[in-house]
XYZ file of C-alpha atoms in Angstrom:
110
model
C -124.762 102.856 -56.072
C -123.556 106.281 -54.998
C -124.419 108.100 -51.799
C -125.448 111.716 -51.327
C -125.481 113.178 -47.850
C -127.128 116.588 -47.585
C -126.330 118.619 -44.487
C -129.011 121.257 -43.968
C -128.838 124.051 -41.428
C -128.672 127.783 -41.046
C -125.485 129.713 -41.723
C -122.957 129.447 -38.936
C -124.433 126.281 -37.423
C -121.172 124.371 -37.936
C -122.082 122.261 -40.971
C -118.844 122.819 -42.874
C -116.544 122.741 -39.853
C -117.780 119.321 -38.836
C -118.552 117.628 -42.157
C -115.636 118.629 -44.401
C -113.076 116.577 -42.409
C -115.633 113.770 -42.159
C -115.989 113.755 -45.966
C -112.207 113.462 -46.361
C -112.125 110.594 -43.890
C -114.814 108.744 -45.886
C -113.246 109.668 -49.242
C -116.415 111.511 -50.285
C -116.410 114.611 -52.460
C -117.378 117.684 -50.437
C -119.237 120.762 -51.672
C -119.835 123.573 -49.220
C -122.875 125.831 -49.720
C -123.991 123.850 -52.755
C -126.444 126.367 -54.212
C -123.926 129.218 -53.998
C -121.210 126.974 -55.453
C -123.414 126.276 -58.477
C -124.592 129.889 -58.869
C -120.983 131.137 -58.835
C -120.241 128.929 -61.840
C -118.013 126.429 -60.038
C -120.200 123.514 -61.092
C -122.969 122.957 -63.608
C -125.949 121.028 -62.262
C -125.793 118.689 -65.253
C -122.204 117.817 -64.364
C -123.070 117.274 -60.706
C -125.785 114.756 -61.554
C -123.450 113.030 -64.033
C -120.755 112.689 -61.358
C -123.328 111.701 -58.745
C -123.752 108.455 -60.660
C -120.048 107.719 -60.062
C -118.981 109.313 -56.769
C -120.195 109.794 -53.229
C -120.861 113.338 -52.008
C -121.435 115.290 -48.844
C -122.910 118.711 -49.530
C -123.881 121.484 -47.156
C -126.732 123.778 -48.033
C -128.565 126.320 -45.882
C -131.499 126.316 -48.331
C -131.984 122.571 -47.860
C -134.086 123.363 -44.798
C -136.829 124.495 -47.191
C -139.329 122.042 -48.643
C -139.024 123.641 -52.093
C -135.246 123.087 -52.265
C -135.516 119.502 -51.013
C -138.272 118.649 -53.491
C -136.262 120.145 -56.365
C -133.205 118.103 -55.452
C -135.212 114.906 -55.073
C -136.838 115.445 -58.458
C -133.470 115.895 -60.174
C -131.750 113.025 -58.389
C -134.672 110.777 -59.312
C -134.383 111.868 -62.935
C -130.595 111.851 -63.429
C -129.176 109.569 -60.716
C -132.033 107.312 -59.589
C -129.795 104.697 -57.957
C -128.363 107.244 -55.504
C -128.930 106.718 -51.793
C -129.822 110.017 -50.124
C -129.219 110.855 -46.478
C -130.538 114.054 -44.893
C -129.011 115.550 -41.786
C -130.562 118.666 -40.299
C -127.941 120.514 -38.320
C -128.757 122.928 -35.524
C -126.930 125.115 -33.060
C -127.894 127.900 -30.684
C -128.860 131.067 -32.541
C -126.203 133.155 -30.745
C -123.486 130.692 -31.785
C -124.711 130.668 -35.395
C -124.727 134.460 -35.554
C -121.241 134.683 -34.048
C -119.896 132.059 -36.477
C -121.554 133.660 -39.505
C -120.220 137.122 -38.596
C -116.757 135.669 -37.988
C -116.801 134.090 -41.451
C -117.926 137.368 -43.044
C -115.041 139.251 -41.422
C -112.486 136.718 -42.671
C -113.670 137.105 -46.265
C -113.469 140.911 -46.272
């Protein structure tokens, strides 16, 4: 049985900074900003659900704070990887810290 840990939180809250090293320590696959990763063509959803049956994942996703996104994921996991254990972690930080971190990230990518 595989495990899927979804880290939800607004941009700049520290999801990736904290959880990427944790994923390596646990030998989990890590996908940062899952929805963007898929939309940019780095991964097809069909492939993700295929691999989810074989591997453990930690994914971060700002949109996972929304009920619509969570329900969509649950529907697909139930359909394509029903034996998967799902863990939800809602990550928070002070709004000023999140804004500073998000702006810092934007400047690094320019």
